[in-house]
XYZ file of C-alpha atoms in Angstrom:
237
model
C 0.000 0.000 0.000
C 2.829 2.350 0.856
C 2.305 5.949 1.868
C -1.198 7.108 0.981
C -1.276 8.811 -2.425
C -3.836 11.416 -3.376
C -5.358 8.537 -5.342
C -3.632 5.709 -7.217
C -4.791 6.996 -10.567
C -1.255 6.526 -11.815
C -1.857 2.905 -12.820
C -2.517 3.145 -16.573
C -3.757 0.071 -18.366
C -4.553 -0.461 -22.031
C -8.066 -1.672 -21.299
C -8.724 0.813 -18.502
C -11.482 3.286 -19.358
C -10.470 6.864 -18.525
C -12.329 8.663 -15.778
C -14.851 11.312 -16.612
C -14.151 14.751 -15.227
C -16.283 16.884 -12.912
C -19.746 15.347 -12.945
C -22.237 14.417 -10.199
C -21.138 11.689 -7.824
C -21.387 8.156 -9.257
C -23.350 7.030 -6.200
C -26.427 7.938 -8.251
C -26.075 4.654 -10.126
C -27.474 1.978 -7.834
C -28.716 -0.900 -9.936
C -31.963 -1.433 -8.045
C -35.116 -1.928 -10.069
C -36.641 1.337 -8.873
C -33.481 3.436 -9.167
C -34.346 6.980 -10.131
C -32.596 8.736 -13.030
C -32.448 11.924 -10.964
C -28.904 13.028 -10.292
C -27.508 12.947 -6.790
C -25.306 15.715 -5.493
C -22.826 15.617 -2.623
C -20.477 17.966 -0.842
C -17.879 17.488 -3.595
C -17.675 16.778 -7.293
C -15.781 13.951 -8.949
C -12.430 14.591 -10.521
C -10.370 12.419 -12.814
C -8.334 11.356 -9.742
C -11.084 9.195 -8.254
C -10.976 5.419 -8.679
C -14.462 4.267 -7.838
C -15.279 0.891 -6.308
C -17.844 -1.051 -4.310
C -17.385 -3.284 -1.273
C -20.127 -5.880 -1.204
C -21.595 -9.099 0.152
C -22.476 -11.996 -2.159
C -26.193 -12.453 -2.838
C -28.212 -15.213 -4.497
C -27.835 -13.589 -7.916
C -24.665 -11.522 -7.532
C -23.679 -9.032 -4.860
C -24.807 -5.864 -3.075
C -22.737 -3.299 -1.243
C -21.552 0.237 -0.626
C -19.802 2.737 -2.853
C -16.207 3.892 -2.154
C -15.069 7.010 -3.989
C -11.270 7.131 -3.697
C -8.333 4.715 -3.996
C -10.161 1.823 -5.608
C -7.203 -0.063 -7.084
C -6.440 -3.479 -5.541
C -2.915 -2.537 -4.470
C -4.601 -0.064 -2.108
C -7.855 -1.787 -1.157
C -6.665 -5.378 -0.721
C -3.981 -4.709 1.928
C -6.539 -2.743 3.958
C -9.218 -5.416 3.677
C -6.865 -8.317 4.404
C -5.279 -6.616 7.415
C -8.689 -5.503 8.723
C -10.027 -9.063 8.550
C -6.935 -10.580 10.172
C -6.513 -8.027 12.967
C -9.217 -5.433 13.649
C -12.061 -7.914 13.105
C -10.078 -11.019 14.149
C -11.596 -13.188 11.415
C -15.204 -12.115 12.071
C -16.375 -11.529 8.507
C -19.912 -10.613 9.513
C -18.672 -7.874 11.848
C -16.442 -6.569 9.069
C -19.317 -6.558 6.562
C -21.594 -4.764 9.040
C -18.987 -2.044 9.500
C -18.247 -1.576 5.804
C -21.771 -2.035 4.412
C -24.620 -2.094 6.940
C -23.520 0.779 9.178
C -23.006 3.164 6.238
C -25.719 5.557 5.121
C -24.678 6.384 1.555
C -21.107 5.241 0.978
C -17.492 6.053 1.720
C -15.404 8.964 0.527
C -12.409 6.806 1.436
C -11.324 3.961 3.694
C -8.613 4.912 6.162
C -5.985 3.510 8.457
C -8.506 2.938 11.257
C -9.121 -0.373 9.468
C -5.602 -1.315 10.597
C -6.441 -0.931 14.294
C -5.072 -3.943 16.161
C -2.502 -4.763 13.486
C 1.159 -5.084 14.565
C 2.965 -1.757 14.496
C 5.510 -3.019 11.955
C 2.759 -4.115 9.558
C 0.942 -0.829 9.976
C 4.107 1.147 9.205
C 4.889 -1.033 6.205
C 1.434 -0.510 4.747
C 1.112 3.206 5.424
C 4.651 4.567 5.512
C 3.662 6.176 8.817
C 0.765 8.126 7.311
C -2.487 8.052 9.300
C -5.891 9.137 8.007
C -9.423 8.196 9.076
C -12.156 6.555 7.035
C -14.718 9.123 5.911
C -18.334 8.468 5.002
C -20.147 10.499 2.375
C -22.272 13.292 3.783
C -24.838 15.800 2.485
C -26.084 13.436 -0.201
C -29.229 14.848 -1.813
C -31.191 14.634 -5.011
C -30.681 17.452 -7.498
C -33.915 19.036 -6.270
C -32.464 19.300 -2.757
C -34.410 16.487 -1.115
C -32.421 13.979 0.953
C -31.382 10.856 -0.906
C -32.484 7.488 0.435
C -30.044 4.713 1.275
C -29.522 2.236 -1.566
C -27.093 -0.601 -2.145
C -25.094 -0.991 -5.350
C -25.727 -4.314 -7.063
C -24.007 -6.067 -9.959
C -26.503 -4.349 -12.288
C -25.502 -0.846 -11.253
C -21.727 -0.725 -11.698
C -21.393 0.996 -15.089
C -19.676 4.004 -13.516
C -17.430 1.954 -11.224
C -14.070 0.313 -11.828
C -13.536 -2.294 -9.099
C -15.682 -4.510 -6.896
C -14.548 -6.292 -3.727
C -16.985 -9.045 -2.740
C -16.504 -10.424 0.779
C -16.917 -14.201 0.551
C -16.346 -16.536 3.522
C -13.190 -17.919 1.878
C -11.729 -14.629 0.621
C -12.182 -11.402 -1.322
C -13.373 -11.666 -4.914
C -11.702 -8.874 -6.888
C -13.578 -7.812 -10.028
C -12.121 -5.426 -12.620
C -15.527 -4.110 -13.612
C -14.556 -2.466 -16.891
C -13.410 -5.835 -18.238
C -15.089 -8.697 -16.328
C -18.253 -9.670 -14.460
C -16.396 -11.927 -12.013
C -12.888 -12.146 -10.617
C -10.392 -14.351 -8.802
C -10.687 -14.767 -5.050
C -7.868 -13.724 -2.711
C -7.825 -15.910 0.417
C -8.252 -14.161 3.757
C -4.937 -15.500 5.058
C -2.982 -13.777 2.261
C -0.138 -11.634 3.583
C -1.187 -7.947 3.348
C 2.421 -7.119 2.399
C 2.193 -9.172 -0.793
C 2.972 -7.463 -4.085
C -0.347 -6.822 -5.835
C -0.727 -6.067 -9.534
C -3.099 -3.171 -10.203
C -3.589 -3.611 -13.959
C -7.256 -4.584 -14.542
C -6.391 -6.998 -17.355
C -4.403 -9.134 -14.878
C -7.563 -9.943 -12.873
C -9.090 -12.441 -15.295
C -11.742 -14.536 -13.515
C -10.238 -17.802 -14.791
C -6.712 -16.952 -13.643
C -5.010 -16.959 -10.274
C -4.997 -13.620 -8.505
C -1.909 -11.627 -9.602
C -0.337 -11.509 -6.149
C 3.223 -12.374 -5.142
C 3.960 -13.156 -1.490
C 6.716 -11.100 0.136
C 10.133 -12.700 0.302
C 11.239 -13.822 3.742
C 14.785 -14.148 5.008
C 16.078 -17.739 5.286
C 16.051 -19.177 8.769
C 19.440 -19.999 10.219
C 19.744 -23.159 12.310
C 20.927 -22.723 15.870
C 21.479 -26.420 16.540
C 24.889 -28.020 16.521
C 23.581 -31.162 14.830
C 23.834 -29.544 11.415
C 27.467 -28.525 11.903
C 30.067 -30.791 10.237
C 32.164 -32.952 12.622
C 35.724 -31.783 13.281
C 38.360 -33.299 11.002
C 40.995 -35.532 12.589
C 44.641 -34.637 12.173
C 46.688 -37.010 10.076
C 49.056 -39.187 12.115
C 52.712 -39.160 11.127
């Protein structure tokens, strides 16, 4: 993850659709059957630096979840989600899903380092570079006519404006590069958050292994004397 960038929009890919500049927040696209075409407005406008994603639960016919505005690439989101599951939520996936989906009114501006609470200090420093910033929910979300917007979940049918989906399965996180695929490979929950993660959407083909390389570890040195060679005898004259 490294030190937090303004947004990891510096990951070009040949099949990656460019962002649209300065238009109403993409949270207007929900994918529910009764979704209104009226535009939603928020306290800020999109810029071409946002990388929009959804964090979701699996459903009988797909998934449903909450919008996240910034930092949607997997080399940012996956380390946070893996470390949060392993440490802050201690393997309680339902508690994690409640926090990220159920307890959110309209969506997230960004997910912050509070998801790393409980993680070892060395891991936290490695992931953040020492930078600390809180998660922030979207606020002041209204329809264009000024009336408050109702809470809606994003489903698989409402992701045209989004770029990544992270679906929280019991066995791991399904990572979907939405501009290219409808499904994606699953990253197991016990994956090391310090793994090297490829951000290029084309690498996340649903029929391929997740493009993740585990961090190299130093070889262990034996402290036992059994592995030491026996002393050589001197030649007798």
